[in-house]
Amino acid sequence: MSHPRLLPRPVAARSVPGEFPLDAATTITAPGAPATTAAWLQSALRPATGLPLPVTDEQSESAIVLTLRPELGPEAYRLESGPTGVRIEGGDTGGVFYGCQALLQLLPPRIYRNSRISDERWAVPGAVVEDAPRFGWRGAMLDVARHFLPKREVLRFIDLMAMHRLNTLHLHLTDDQGWRVEIRRFPRLTETGGWRRSSQLGSTIDDLTEDRPHGGYYTQDDIREIVAHAAERGVTVVPEIDVPGHSQAAIAAYPELGVTHEQLEVMTRWGVSPHTLNAEESTIDFFRHVFDEIMALFPSAFIGMGGDECPKDQWKGDPRTQELIAERGLADENALQSWFITRIAAHVAERGRRVFGWDEILEGELPPGVAVASWRGMTGAVTAARRGFDVVSCPDDQVYLDYRQSEHPDEPIPVSVPVTLADAYAFDPVPDGLSDEQAARVLGGQANLWSEHMDTPRMVDYYAFPRLCAVAEALWCGPDQRHFDEFSTRLYDAHLPRLDAIGVEYRPRTGPLPWQTRPGIVGAPATKADHEAHMNRRVAAIRS
């Protein structure tokens, strides 16, 4: 039976007699295991315990021992604790780290506080835990384009991901409403594209406007710090530069990238801009340079290029674009978008990386090696897997954490259909109807946090948690290992006190607290039937 304190739920865990007290004699030893993991564990245990916990080469009589055991497999671990000490074995660096995370969860929740707690007796209960993840891609997408999240908050979010064994941060860095990463060759991308003069409040065209500038961006040194911080915690950061749609911020900075070449401002309303990139070779060259700088900053195997929600009206009405379509022997504007994506994908592939895009890219021909994020339900996952492409599942009606959390009348700016804690927990990245070979194309899944209505870190907390806890367990465990009632008990009785200790302002079980509401700002709620009909229309072009 699973140990009641752990989240995500481990494959196997049992209590054993005895305990291991932490005291002034306790050391951390890492024979063959990464020194960075030992140092991280020391830094995690020291503040609340007040103990020195030195990292030593020689094992003492009172030791936490970290070691590699490759036969366990990627990210797998085995933890054994008892009167003689704690031993954590990992199949790789990630496995050792997750064993350390499990160790923290065996201790009282106050271990997550940042100052010494003198009235707590720190002892690890006797336990044997054997664990391994179901999927290799367990992620969260964080949109920092609509509302910029300061670097310190990105680092905190990474820490919370790692606590929940999530290993992929998909960082949405550019959109119509802002460009958030320094590109040294093109400084106006952040000088001009990095801020907007005002922001929409709410979800409808008639909503109010907050006449307050909003902006911010990450320097290249900031990005290096974020990537390194994440890597030490087993998290890969996958950047996304969204093209050829969702690009008004880039066009505002460099008007020659647009179809009309007119001077635009960074978009101040939510939704999709009608302004798309033009299809000139000079624009392809521009973004080759952008992606070169991005790939130099992010060592991830996958590089996101968006490809979603690209309006074709400007292309259809522009004589020059129509001339380019004819010169290239393309059938129509959809084929032109595929041409654009293929050119960027080829450039990325030449540098040993793979393109990662939203499921709209399936509406045309794709080069080999592209991975697809299926967000419009699971149709994209089915279509991509059957066509031989790798898939990351993130269906909006299950794991879009910006959607409203319930039918509660005080949910802040309610968007689309409710995605409840139970909905998030029921998420399975592998859709029905695939063969075993096709199902193997599903790399995993991720939750998506679009930030139109998350204008502060406090609101990110509210929308993300505790639903991200549910998604993390869904991605770690197989469906046969999951039981929502048991998860709920573990979440509310054992895990939320940890989040309290950290200071996460999650949504309470009973509904939003008064300061988590947004009175007077309406949203755009939808019924499940209307939402399903809308999505069926949108995915008609990619249905197999």
Coordinates of C-alpha atoms in Angstrom, one line a residue:
M1 CA 0.0 0.0 0.0
S2 CA 1.2 3.5 -0.8
H3 CA 2.7 5.5 2.0
P4 CA 0.0 8.1 2.8
R5 CA 2.3 11.1 2.9
L6 CA 3.7 10.9 -0.6
L7 CA 2.5 12.9 -3.7
P8 CA 2.7 11.8 -6.5
R9 CA 1.7 8.4 -5.4
P10 CA 4.6 6.0 -5.6
V11 CA 4.5 2.6 -7.4
A12 CA 5.1 0.8 -4.1
A13 CA 5.7 1.9 -0.5
R14 CA 5.5 0.4 2.9
S15 CA 6.2 1.4 6.4
V16 CA 8.9 -0.5 8.4
P17 CA 9.7 -0.5 12.1
G18 CA 11.8 2.2 13.5
E19 CA 12.9 5.7 12.5
F20 CA 16.0 7.6 11.7
P21 CA 16.5 10.7 13.9
L22 CA 18.3 13.7 12.3
D23 CA 20.7 15.3 14.7
A24 CA 24.1 17.1 14.8
A25 CA 25.9 13.9 13.9
T26 CA 23.9 13.3 10.7
T27 CA 25.9 13.6 7.4
I28 CA 25.0 13.4 3.7
T29 CA 27.2 11.0 1.7
A30 CA 27.0 10.7 -2.1
P31 CA 29.4 8.0 -3.4
G32 CA 29.1 8.2 -7.2
A33 CA 26.0 10.4 -7.0
P34 CA 26.0 14.0 -8.2
A35 CA 27.5 16.5 -5.7
T36 CA 24.9 19.0 -6.8
T37 CA 22.1 16.8 -5.6
A38 CA 23.7 16.3 -2.2
A39 CA 24.2 20.0 -1.9
W40 CA 20.5 20.6 -2.8
L41 CA 19.4 18.1 -0.2
Q42 CA 21.6 19.8 2.4
S43 CA 20.1 23.2 1.5
A44 CA 16.6 21.8 1.7
L45 CA 17.0 20.2 5.1
R46 CA 19.1 22.9 6.9
P47 CA 16.8 25.9 7.3
A48 CA 14.0 24.2 9.3
T49 CA 16.2 21.7 11.2
G50 CA 19.1 24.1 11.9
L51 CA 21.4 21.1 11.5
P52 CA 24.8 21.3 9.8
L53 CA 24.3 18.1 7.7
P54 CA 27.8 18.2 6.2
V55 CA 28.3 16.5 2.8
T56 CA 31.2 14.1 3.3
D57 CA 33.1 11.5 1.3
E58 CA 33.0 8.9 4.1
Q59 CA 29.9 7.4 5.4
S60 CA 29.3 8.0 9.1
E61 CA 27.1 5.9 11.5
S62 CA 24.3 8.4 11.0
A63 CA 24.1 9.1 7.3
I64 CA 21.8 9.8 4.4
V65 CA 23.5 8.0 1.5
L66 CA 22.8 8.9 -2.1
T67 CA 24.0 6.6 -4.8
L68 CA 23.4 5.7 -8.5
R69 CA 22.0 2.4 -9.5
P70 CA 21.4 2.5 -13.3
E71 CA 19.5 -0.7 -13.5
L72 CA 16.5 1.0 -11.8
G73 CA 15.9 3.0 -15.0
P74 CA 15.5 6.7 -15.9
E75 CA 14.2 8.8 -13.1
A76 CA 13.4 5.8 -10.9
Y77 CA 14.5 5.6 -7.3
R78 CA 14.5 3.4 -4.2
L79 CA 14.4 4.9 -0.7
E80 CA 14.9 2.9 2.4
S81 CA 14.9 4.5 5.9
G82 CA 15.2 3.0 9.3
P83 CA 17.2 3.2 12.5
T84 CA 20.6 2.8 10.7
G85 CA 20.1 5.6 8.3
V86 CA 18.6 6.6 4.9
R87 CA 19.7 5.1 1.6
I88 CA 18.5 6.6 -1.7
E89 CA 19.3 4.9 -4.9
G90 CA 18.5 6.4 -8.3
G91 CA 18.6 5.1 -11.8
D92 CA 20.1 8.4 -12.8
T93 CA 20.6 11.9 -11.5
G94 CA 16.9 12.6 -11.7
G95 CA 16.1 9.4 -9.8
V96 CA 18.4 10.4 -6.9
F97 CA 16.8 13.8 -6.8
Y98 CA 13.3 12.4 -6.7
G99 CA 14.3 10.1 -3.9
C100 CA 15.4 13.2 -2.0
Q101 CA 12.1 14.9 -2.7
A102 CA 10.4 11.8 -1.3
L103 CA 12.6 12.0 1.8
L104 CA 11.4 15.5 2.4
Q105 CA 7.7 14.4 2.2
L106 CA 8.4 11.7 4.9
L107 CA 9.2 14.5 7.3
P108 CA 6.7 16.9 8.9
P109 CA 5.4 19.7 6.6
R110 CA 7.3 22.3 8.5
I111 CA 10.5 21.0 6.9
Y112 CA 9.5 23.3 4.0
R113 CA 9.8 26.4 6.1
N114 CA 12.9 28.7 5.8
S115 CA 13.8 29.3 9.4
R116 CA 14.8 27.0 12.3
I117 CA 12.0 25.3 14.1
S118 CA 13.2 24.5 17.6
D119 CA 10.1 22.7 18.9
E120 CA 10.1 19.9 16.2
R121 CA 11.8 16.6 16.6
W122 CA 13.1 15.7 13.2
A123 CA 13.0 11.9 12.4
V124 CA 12.5 10.0 9.2
P125 CA 10.0 7.2 9.7
G126 CA 10.9 3.7 8.6
A127 CA 9.9 3.2 5.0
V128 CA 10.7 1.4 1.8
V129 CA 9.7 3.3 -1.4
E130 CA 10.2 2.0 -4.9
D131 CA 9.1 4.3 -7.6
A132 CA 9.4 5.2 -11.3
P133 CA 7.4 7.5 -13.6
R134 CA 5.0 6.4 -16.3
F135 CA 6.0 9.2 -18.8
G136 CA 9.2 10.9 -19.7
W137 CA 7.5 14.3 -20.5
R138 CA 5.7 15.5 -17.4
G139 CA 5.3 19.2 -17.9
A140 CA 3.8 22.6 -17.3
M141 CA 3.5 25.4 -19.8
L142 CA 4.0 28.8 -18.3
D143 CA 2.9 31.8 -20.4
V144 CA 5.1 34.8 -19.5
A145 CA 4.1 36.8 -22.6
R146 CA 0.7 38.0 -21.6
H147 CA 1.8 38.8 -18.1
F148 CA 5.5 38.9 -17.4
L149 CA 6.6 36.8 -14.4
P150 CA 9.7 38.1 -12.7
K151 CA 12.7 35.8 -12.7
R152 CA 12.5 35.0 -9.0
E153 CA 8.9 33.7 -9.5
V154 CA 10.0 31.5 -12.4
L155 CA 12.7 30.0 -10.2
R156 CA 10.0 29.4 -7.5
F157 CA 7.7 27.8 -10.0
I158 CA 10.5 25.5 -11.1
D159 CA 11.0 24.5 -7.4
L160 CA 7.3 23.7 -7.1
M161 CA 7.4 21.7 -10.3
A162 CA 10.4 19.7 -9.0
M163 CA 8.6 19.0 -5.7
H164 CA 5.9 17.4 -7.7
R165 CA 8.3 15.4 -10.0
L166 CA 7.4 17.5 -13.1
N167 CA 10.4 17.6 -15.4
T168 CA 9.6 19.9 -18.3
L169 CA 8.9 23.6 -18.2
H170 CA 7.5 24.8 -21.5
L171 CA 8.2 28.5 -21.4
H172 CA 6.0 30.5 -23.7
L173 CA 8.2 33.6 -24.3
T174 CA 6.6 35.5 -27.1
D175 CA 3.1 36.4 -28.3
D176 CA 1.1 39.3 -29.7
Q177 CA 1.1 41.0 -26.2
G178 CA 4.8 40.8 -25.5
W179 CA 8.3 39.6 -26.3
R180 CA 10.1 38.3 -23.1
V181 CA 13.6 37.2 -24.0
E182 CA 16.7 39.2 -25.0
I183 CA 17.9 38.7 -28.5
R184 CA 21.1 40.6 -28.8
R185 CA 21.1 40.8 -32.6
F186 CA 17.7 42.4 -32.6
P187 CA 17.4 44.6 -29.4
R188 CA 14.1 46.3 -30.4
L189 CA 12.4 42.9 -29.8
T190 CA 12.6 43.7 -26.1
E191 CA 13.0 47.5 -26.2
T192 CA 9.8 47.9 -28.1
G193 CA 8.2 44.5 -28.0
G194 CA 8.8 43.9 -24.3
W195 CA 6.0 46.2 -23.1
R196 CA 2.5 47.4 -23.9
R197 CA 0.8 50.6 -23.0
S198 CA -2.3 49.0 -21.4
S199 CA -4.0 45.6 -20.8
Q200 CA -7.5 44.2 -21.2
L201 CA -9.4 43.3 -18.1
G202 CA -11.7 40.4 -18.7
S203 CA -12.4 38.1 -21.6
T204 CA -14.8 39.8 -23.9
I205 CA -14.4 42.6 -26.5
D206 CA -16.3 45.0 -24.4
D207 CA -14.3 44.5 -21.3
L208 CA -12.5 47.3 -19.4
T209 CA -8.9 48.4 -20.0
E210 CA -6.3 48.9 -17.4
D211 CA -4.5 52.0 -18.6
R212 CA -1.2 51.0 -17.0
P213 CA 1.9 50.0 -19.0
H214 CA 3.0 46.4 -18.5
G215 CA 6.3 44.8 -19.5
G216 CA 9.5 43.0 -18.7
Y217 CA 11.9 40.5 -20.2
Y218 CA 14.6 38.1 -19.3
T219 CA 18.2 39.0 -20.1
Q220 CA 20.4 36.2 -21.5
D221 CA 22.1 36.0 -18.2
D222 CA 18.6 35.6 -16.6
I223 CA 17.8 32.7 -19.0
R224 CA 21.1 31.0 -18.2
E225 CA 20.3 31.2 -14.5
I226 CA 16.8 29.8 -15.0
V227 CA 18.1 26.9 -17.2
A228 CA 20.8 26.0 -14.7
H229 CA 18.5 26.3 -11.7
A230 CA 16.0 24.0 -13.5
A231 CA 18.7 21.5 -14.5
E232 CA 19.9 21.0 -11.0
R233 CA 16.3 20.0 -10.1
G234 CA 15.8 17.7 -13.0
V235 CA 13.7 20.1 -15.1
T236 CA 14.3 20.8 -18.7
V237 CA 13.3 24.2 -20.0
V238 CA 11.7 24.1 -23.5
P239 CA 11.5 27.6 -25.0
E240 CA 8.8 28.7 -27.4
I241 CA 9.1 31.5 -30.0
D242 CA 5.6 31.7 -31.6
V243 CA 5.6 32.0 -35.4
P244 CA 4.2 32.8 -37.9
G245 CA 1.0 34.0 -36.0
H246 CA 0.9 35.4 -32.5
S247 CA 3.7 37.7 -33.6
Q248 CA 2.4 41.3 -33.3
A249 CA 5.0 42.2 -30.6
A250 CA 7.8 41.2 -33.0
I251 CA 6.2 43.2 -35.9
A252 CA 5.8 46.2 -33.6
A253 CA 9.5 46.1 -33.0
Y254 CA 10.4 45.4 -36.7
P255 CA 7.6 46.5 -39.0
E256 CA 9.4 45.0 -42.0
L257 CA 8.4 41.5 -40.6
G258 CA 4.7 42.2 -41.2
V259 CA 2.6 41.7 -44.3
T260 CA 1.7 45.4 -44.5
H261 CA 5.0 46.8 -43.1
E262 CA 2.9 49.3 -41.1
Q263 CA 4.0 50.5 -37.7
L264 CA 2.0 48.6 -35.1
E265 CA 2.0 48.7 -31.3
V266 CA 2.2 45.7 -29.0
M267 CA -1.3 44.3 -28.8
T268 CA -3.2 45.5 -25.7
R269 CA -6.2 43.2 -26.1
W270 CA -6.4 39.4 -25.5
G271 CA -7.1 37.0 -28.3
V272 CA -5.4 36.5 -31.7
S273 CA -3.9 39.4 -33.7
P274 CA -4.8 39.5 -37.4
H275 CA -1.3 40.6 -38.1
T276 CA 1.0 37.7 -39.2
L277 CA 4.6 37.5 -40.3
N278 CA 5.2 37.9 -44.0
A279 CA 6.8 35.0 -45.9
E280 CA 9.8 36.7 -47.4
E281 CA 13.2 35.0 -47.3
S282 CA 14.4 38.0 -45.2
T283 CA 11.9 37.1 -42.5
I284 CA 13.0 33.5 -42.5
D285 CA 16.6 34.7 -42.1
F286 CA 15.6 37.0 -39.3
F287 CA 14.1 34.1 -37.3
R288 CA 17.0 31.8 -38.1
H289 CA 19.1 34.3 -36.2
V290 CA 16.5 34.5 -33.4
F291 CA 16.4 30.7 -33.1
D292 CA 20.2 30.5 -33.1
E293 CA 20.4 32.7 -30.1
I294 CA 17.6 30.7 -28.4
M295 CA 19.3 27.4 -29.1
A296 CA 22.5 28.8 -27.6
L297 CA 20.6 29.6 -24.4
F298 CA 18.5 26.5 -24.1
P299 CA 20.1 23.1 -24.4
S300 CA 16.8 21.3 -24.6
A301 CA 16.3 18.7 -27.3
F302 CA 13.0 20.4 -28.3
I303 CA 12.6 24.0 -29.4
G304 CA 9.1 25.4 -29.6
M305 CA 7.9 27.4 -32.6
G306 CA 4.2 27.7 -31.9
G307 CA 2.5 27.4 -35.3
D308 CA -1.0 27.9 -33.7
E309 CA -3.9 30.2 -34.5
C310 CA -2.3 31.9 -37.6
P311 CA -5.0 34.0 -39.4
K312 CA -4.7 33.8 -43.1
D313 CA -6.7 36.9 -44.1
Q314 CA -3.7 39.2 -44.6
W315 CA -2.0 36.6 -46.7
K316 CA -5.1 36.1 -48.8
G317 CA -5.5 39.8 -49.5
D318 CA -1.9 40.6 -50.1
P319 CA -0.6 40.6 -53.7
R320 CA 3.0 40.0 -52.7
T321 CA 2.1 37.0 -50.6
Q322 CA 0.0 35.5 -53.4
E323 CA 2.9 36.0 -55.7
L324 CA 5.2 34.1 -53.3
I325 CA 2.6 31.3 -53.1
A326 CA 2.6 31.0 -56.9
E327 CA 6.4 31.2 -57.2
R328 CA 6.9 28.4 -54.7
G329 CA 4.2 26.2 -56.3
L330 CA 2.1 26.1 -53.1
A331 CA -1.5 25.2 -53.1
D332 CA -2.8 27.9 -50.7
E333 CA -2.2 29.8 -47.5
N334 CA -2.3 26.6 -45.4
A335 CA 0.5 25.3 -47.5
L336 CA 2.4 28.6 -47.0
Q337 CA 2.2 28.2 -43.3
S338 CA 3.6 24.6 -43.7
W339 CA 6.4 26.1 -45.8
F340 CA 7.2 28.6 -43.1
I341 CA 7.2 25.9 -40.4
T342 CA 9.3 23.5 -42.5
R343 CA 11.9 26.2 -43.2
I344 CA 12.4 26.9 -39.5
A345 CA 12.2 23.2 -38.5
A346 CA 15.0 22.4 -41.0
H347 CA 17.2 25.1 -39.5
V348 CA 16.6 23.8 -36.0
A349 CA 17.2 20.2 -37.2
E350 CA 20.6 21.2 -38.7
R351 CA 21.7 22.1 -35.2
G352 CA 20.6 18.8 -33.8
R353 CA 17.4 19.9 -32.2
R354 CA 13.7 19.1 -32.9
V355 CA 10.8 21.5 -33.4
F356 CA 7.8 21.4 -31.0
G357 CA 4.6 23.0 -32.1
W358 CA 0.8 23.2 -31.4
D359 CA -1.5 20.8 -33.2
E360 CA -2.4 23.3 -35.9
I361 CA 0.8 22.4 -37.6
L362 CA -0.9 19.1 -38.5
E363 CA -3.1 21.0 -41.0
G364 CA -0.2 20.8 -43.5
E365 CA 2.8 18.6 -44.4
L366 CA 5.4 18.3 -41.7
P367 CA 9.1 17.3 -41.8
P368 CA 10.2 14.2 -39.8
G369 CA 11.2 14.7 -36.2
V370 CA 8.6 17.3 -35.3
A371 CA 6.7 16.8 -32.0
V372 CA 3.0 18.0 -31.6
A373 CA 1.3 19.5 -28.6
S374 CA -2.3 18.3 -28.8
W375 CA -4.4 21.1 -27.2
R376 CA -7.7 21.1 -29.1
G377 CA -8.9 18.0 -27.3
M378 CA -7.2 14.7 -28.2
T379 CA -7.8 14.8 -31.9
G380 CA -4.3 16.1 -32.5
A381 CA -2.8 13.4 -30.4
V382 CA -4.5 10.7 -32.4
T383 CA -3.7 12.3 -35.7
A384 CA -0.1 12.9 -35.0
A385 CA 0.6 9.5 -33.5
R386 CA -1.0 7.8 -36.5
R387 CA 1.1 9.9 -38.9
G388 CA 4.2 8.9 -37.0
F389 CA 4.9 12.1 -35.0
D390 CA 5.7 12.3 -31.3
V391 CA 3.0 13.8 -29.1
V392 CA 2.7 15.8 -25.9
S393 CA -1.0 15.7 -24.8
C394 CA -2.4 18.9 -23.2
P395 CA -6.2 18.9 -24.0
D396 CA -7.7 22.2 -23.0
D397 CA -10.8 20.7 -21.3
Q398 CA -8.7 18.6 -19.0
V399 CA -5.4 20.5 -18.3
Y400 CA -5.8 24.2 -19.2
L401 CA -5.4 25.5 -15.7
D402 CA -6.4 29.1 -16.7
Y403 CA -10.0 27.7 -17.2
R404 CA -12.4 28.2 -14.3
Q405 CA -12.1 25.7 -11.5
S406 CA -15.8 25.2 -10.8
E407 CA -19.3 26.6 -11.3
H408 CA -18.8 28.7 -8.1
P409 CA -20.1 32.2 -8.8
D410 CA -17.0 33.8 -7.3
E411 CA -14.4 32.1 -9.6
P412 CA -12.2 35.0 -10.8
I413 CA -12.8 35.9 -14.5
P414 CA -14.4 32.5 -15.4
V415 CA -13.1 31.2 -18.7
S416 CA -14.5 28.4 -20.8
V417 CA -15.6 25.1 -19.2
P418 CA -14.8 24.1 -15.6
V419 CA -11.6 22.1 -15.2
T420 CA -12.0 20.7 -11.7
L421 CA -9.5 18.9 -9.5
A422 CA -11.2 15.7 -10.5
D423 CA -11.0 16.5 -14.2
A424 CA -7.3 17.2 -13.9
Y425 CA -6.7 14.0 -12.0
A426 CA -8.6 11.9 -14.6
F427 CA -6.2 13.1 -17.4
D428 CA -4.6 10.3 -19.4
P429 CA -2.2 11.5 -22.1
V430 CA -2.7 8.3 -24.2
P431 CA -6.0 8.6 -26.2
D432 CA -8.2 5.7 -27.0
G433 CA -8.0 4.1 -30.4
L434 CA -4.2 3.9 -30.9
S435 CA -2.2 0.7 -31.6
D436 CA 0.7 -0.1 -29.2
E437 CA 3.2 1.3 -31.7
Q438 CA 1.2 4.5 -32.0
A439 CA 0.7 4.9 -28.3
A440 CA 4.4 4.7 -27.8
R441 CA 4.6 8.0 -29.7
V442 CA 3.0 9.8 -26.7
L443 CA 5.9 11.3 -24.8
G444 CA 3.7 12.4 -22.0
G445 CA 1.6 15.4 -21.2
Q446 CA 1.6 18.8 -19.6
A447 CA -0.7 21.4 -18.0
N448 CA -1.0 24.8 -19.6
L449 CA -1.1 28.1 -17.7
W450 CA -2.1 30.9 -20.0
S451 CA -1.7 34.2 -18.2
E452 CA -4.2 36.7 -19.6
H453 CA -5.9 36.7 -16.2
M454 CA -2.9 35.8 -14.0
D455 CA -1.5 39.3 -13.5
T456 CA 0.3 38.5 -10.3
P457 CA 2.3 35.6 -8.9
R458 CA -0.5 35.1 -6.3
M459 CA -3.0 34.5 -9.1
V460 CA -0.6 32.0 -10.7
D461 CA -0.7 30.1 -7.4
Y462 CA -4.5 30.2 -7.3
Y463 CA -4.9 28.9 -10.9
A464 CA -2.1 26.3 -10.7
F465 CA -2.7 24.7 -7.3
P466 CA -3.9 22.2 -6.3
R467 CA -4.8 21.2 -9.8
L468 CA -1.2 20.9 -10.8
C469 CA -0.7 18.4 -8.0
A470 CA -3.4 16.3 -9.7
V471 CA -1.8 16.6 -13.1
A472 CA 1.6 15.6 -11.7
E473 CA 0.2 12.4 -10.2
A474 CA -1.7 11.7 -13.4
L475 CA 1.5 11.9 -15.4
W476 CA 3.5 9.9 -12.8
C477 CA 1.1 7.0 -12.3
G478 CA -0.9 4.7 -14.6
P479 CA -4.7 4.9 -14.5
D480 CA -4.9 1.6 -12.6
Q481 CA -2.8 3.1 -9.7
R482 CA -5.0 6.2 -9.3
H483 CA -8.0 6.6 -7.1
F484 CA -9.4 10.1 -6.7
D485 CA -10.9 9.7 -3.2
E486 CA -7.6 8.4 -1.9
F487 CA -5.7 11.2 -3.7
S488 CA -8.0 13.8 -2.2
T489 CA -7.4 12.5 1.3
R490 CA -3.7 12.5 0.8
L491 CA -3.8 16.0 -0.8
Y492 CA -5.9 17.7 1.8
D493 CA -4.6 16.0 4.9
A494 CA -0.9 15.7 4.1
H495 CA 0.1 17.7 1.0
L496 CA -1.6 21.1 1.3
P497 CA 0.1 21.7 4.7
R498 CA 3.4 21.5 2.7
L499 CA 2.2 24.1 0.3
D500 CA 1.1 26.2 3.3
A501 CA 4.6 26.0 4.7
I502 CA 6.1 27.1 1.4
G503 CA 3.6 29.9 1.0
V504 CA 1.6 28.8 -2.0
E505 CA -1.7 30.6 -2.2
Y506 CA -3.7 27.8 -3.7
R507 CA -7.5 27.7 -4.3
P508 CA -9.2 26.4 -1.1
R509 CA -11.5 23.4 -1.3
T510 CA -14.5 25.5 -0.5
G511 CA -13.9 28.1 -3.2
P512 CA -11.9 31.3 -3.7
L513 CA -11.0 33.5 -0.7
P514 CA -12.3 37.1 -0.9
W515 CA -9.0 38.4 -2.2
Q516 CA -8.8 35.7 -4.9
T517 CA -12.1 36.9 -6.5
R518 CA -12.3 39.6 -9.2
P519 CA -15.7 41.3 -8.7
G520 CA -17.1 43.2 -11.6
I521 CA -14.7 41.7 -14.2
V522 CA -16.6 39.2 -16.3
G523 CA -15.2 36.2 -18.1
A524 CA -16.3 34.0 -21.0
P525 CA -17.8 30.8 -19.6
A526 CA -19.0 28.1 -21.9
T527 CA -21.0 25.0 -21.5
K528 CA -19.4 21.6 -22.2
A529 CA -21.7 21.1 -25.1
D530 CA -20.9 24.4 -26.7
H531 CA -17.2 23.9 -26.1
E532 CA -17.2 20.5 -27.7
A533 CA -19.0 21.7 -30.7
H534 CA -16.6 24.6 -31.1
M535 CA -13.6 22.3 -30.9
N536 CA -15.0 19.8 -33.3
R537 CA -15.2 22.6 -35.9
R538 CA -11.7 23.7 -35.2
V539 CA -10.1 20.3 -35.6
A540 CA -12.0 19.3 -38.7
A541 CA -9.0 19.9 -40.9
I542 CA -6.8 17.4 -39.0
R543 CA -9.2 14.6 -38.4
S544 CA -7.8 11.3 -39.8

